[in-house]
Amino acid sequence: MPRKPRISPIGIPQHIIQRGNNRQACFTSEQDFIAYSGWLKEYSQKFGVGIHAWVFMTNHVHLLCTPHHIYL
């Protein structure tokens, strides 16, 4: 059974955590961090999400984001 869609109210900051599968490493080199940050910038602009803060760890990422639009 699929998960129900998450509520993402416009203008309300959210703390998002993304982890590797079974907490495995997401990043194994500096190039991985650089690529992820580039994608984060590109897609946050494309989908209207403000990124206020981030922490990139080897096996997970913390983001403080605010959606500016609703995408269904």
XYZ file of N, CA and C in Angstrom:
216
model
N 0.852 -1.171 0.000
C 0.000 0.000 0.000
C 0.898 1.233 0.000
N 0.705 2.132 -0.947
C 1.573 3.317 -1.021
C 1.314 4.278 0.133
N 2.331 5.059 0.418
C 2.226 6.077 1.470
C 1.329 7.211 0.991
N 0.574 7.786 1.897
C -0.253 8.939 1.563
C 0.654 10.137 1.293
N 0.232 11.045 0.396
C 1.061 12.234 0.116
C 1.294 13.053 1.382
N 2.481 13.601 1.491
C 2.808 14.441 2.640
C 2.209 15.826 2.467
N 1.883 16.440 3.576
C 1.374 17.810 3.556
C 2.568 18.749 3.496
N 2.553 19.664 2.534
C 3.631 20.645 2.371
C 3.036 22.037 2.241
N 2.633 22.646 3.350
C 2.006 23.966 3.263
C 2.971 25.023 2.734
N 2.476 25.836 1.836
C 3.281 26.899 1.245
C 3.708 27.870 2.341
N 4.996 28.232 2.321
C 5.519 29.226 3.240
C 5.887 28.707 4.620
N 5.738 27.404 4.855
C 6.071 26.820 6.164
C 7.369 26.014 6.016
N 8.435 26.401 6.730
C 9.699 25.664 6.630
C 9.547 24.223 7.124
N 10.272 23.322 6.483
C 10.225 21.913 6.849
C 11.636 21.360 6.976
N 11.820 20.482 7.957
C 13.085 19.781 8.133
C 12.964 18.450 7.403
N 13.830 18.228 6.429
C 13.787 17.022 5.615
C 15.074 16.247 5.836
N 14.932 14.930 6.035
C 16.088 14.056 6.180
C 16.029 13.021 5.065
N 17.129 12.866 4.348
C 17.242 11.846 3.309
C 18.392 10.935 3.691
N 18.107 9.644 3.805
C 19.130 8.683 4.202
C 19.399 7.691 3.081
N 20.582 7.105 3.112
C 20.900 6.027 2.192
C 20.106 4.780 2.542
N 19.941 3.891 1.573
C 19.232 2.639 1.798
C 19.948 1.848 2.886
N 19.191 1.440 3.902
C 19.767 0.742 5.063
C 20.902 1.534 5.700
N 20.790 2.845 5.637
C 21.780 3.779 6.192
C 23.174 3.613 5.585
N 23.202 3.135 4.349
C 24.479 3.018 3.645
C 24.939 4.403 3.206
N 26.188 4.498 2.804
C 26.763 5.778 2.384
C 26.058 6.316 1.144
N 25.741 7.601 1.167
C 25.195 8.307 0.013
C 26.325 8.988 -0.768
N 27.340 9.376 -0.037
C 28.459 10.116 -0.605
C 29.754 9.376 -0.289
N 30.547 9.135 -1.320
C 31.817 8.440 -1.102
C 33.020 9.283 -1.489
N 32.757 10.465 -2.073
C 33.856 11.349 -2.458
C 33.376 12.792 -2.447
N 34.311 13.706 -2.541
C 33.961 15.127 -2.589
C 33.134 15.439 -3.830
N 33.384 14.730 -4.915
C 32.614 14.945 -6.148
C 31.139 14.610 -5.952
N 30.834 13.627 -5.099
C 29.443 13.291 -4.803
C 28.741 14.461 -4.111
N 29.425 15.089 -3.146
C 28.857 16.254 -2.453
C 28.626 17.404 -3.433
N 29.577 17.629 -4.332
C 29.465 18.711 -5.312
C 28.297 18.459 -6.260
N 28.161 17.228 -6.730
C 27.058 16.888 -7.637
C 25.709 17.065 -6.945
N 25.584 16.584 -5.714
C 24.324 16.693 -4.980
C 23.951 18.150 -4.756
N 24.922 18.972 -4.372
C 24.619 20.386 -4.135
C 24.180 21.073 -5.424
N 24.764 20.695 -6.557
C 24.337 21.244 -7.846
C 22.909 20.858 -8.181
N 22.570 19.591 -7.962
C 21.193 19.132 -8.216
C 20.211 19.800 -7.263
N 20.623 19.970 -6.015
C 19.766 20.626 -5.029
C 19.441 22.052 -5.476
N 20.441 22.779 -5.930
C 20.218 24.146 -6.404
C 19.315 24.154 -7.630
N 19.609 23.302 -8.599
C 18.840 23.250 -9.850
C 17.365 22.940 -9.598
N 17.099 21.892 -8.826
C 15.713 21.467 -8.640
C 14.957 22.311 -7.629
N 15.645 22.923 -6.695
C 14.941 23.829 -5.781
C 14.448 25.055 -6.543
N 15.235 25.523 -7.505
C 14.800 26.643 -8.342
C 13.678 26.214 -9.283
N 13.821 25.031 -9.884
C 12.814 24.538 -10.828
C 11.452 24.346 -10.167
N 11.444 23.858 -8.924
C 10.188 23.542 -8.259
C 9.789 24.548 -7.185
N 10.489 25.676 -7.098
C 10.085 26.749 -6.198
C 10.189 26.404 -4.728
N 11.342 25.887 -4.316
C 11.571 25.537 -2.917
C 12.775 26.322 -2.423
N 12.592 27.073 -1.349
C 13.701 27.811 -0.751
C 14.512 26.891 0.144
N 15.832 26.869 -0.048
C 16.726 26.070 0.788
C 17.417 27.029 1.745
N 17.149 26.887 3.031
C 17.695 27.804 4.041
C 18.973 27.285 4.668
N 19.045 25.976 4.844
C 20.218 25.371 5.486
C 20.314 23.921 5.040
N 21.531 23.399 5.057
C 21.746 22.003 4.721
C 22.946 21.481 5.484
N 22.923 20.168 5.704
C 24.063 19.461 6.278
C 24.210 18.183 5.466
N 25.355 18.011 4.835
C 25.640 16.797 4.077
C 26.566 15.921 4.917
N 26.079 14.760 5.305
C 26.873 13.769 6.021
C 27.142 12.634 5.026
N 28.040 11.727 5.351
C 28.341 10.668 4.394
C 27.152 9.747 4.130
N 26.298 9.519 5.146
C 25.185 8.596 4.947
C 23.806 9.245 5.001
N 23.739 10.571 5.139
C 22.433 11.230 5.112
C 22.585 12.732 4.906
N 21.439 13.369 4.653
C 21.377 14.804 4.379
C 20.259 15.399 5.219
N 20.492 16.565 5.802
C 19.448 17.342 6.475
C 19.234 18.610 5.649
N 17.980 18.946 5.388
C 17.634 20.160 4.657
C 16.578 20.937 5.431
N 16.698 22.251 5.451
C 15.639 23.122 5.953
C 15.107 23.863 4.733
N 13.880 23.524 4.337
C 13.309 23.999 3.067
C 11.936 24.625 3.290
N 11.586 25.560 2.404
C 10.253 26.143 2.402
C 9.687 26.089 0.990
N 8.573 25.367 0.793
C 7.946 25.347 -0.534
C 7.249 26.680 -0.823
N 7.385 27.146 -2.065
C 6.740 28.391 -2.480
C 5.567 28.154 -3.431
N 5.422 26.916 -3.915
C 4.353 26.561 -4.852
C 3.843 25.175 -4.503
N 2.653 24.841 -4.994
C 2.113 23.488 -4.873
C 2.251 22.816 -6.221
N 2.856 21.633 -6.228
C 2.957 20.819 -7.433
C 2.246 19.515 -7.180
N 1.289 19.190 -8.013
C 0.527 17.932 -7.867
C 0.926 16.952 -8.927
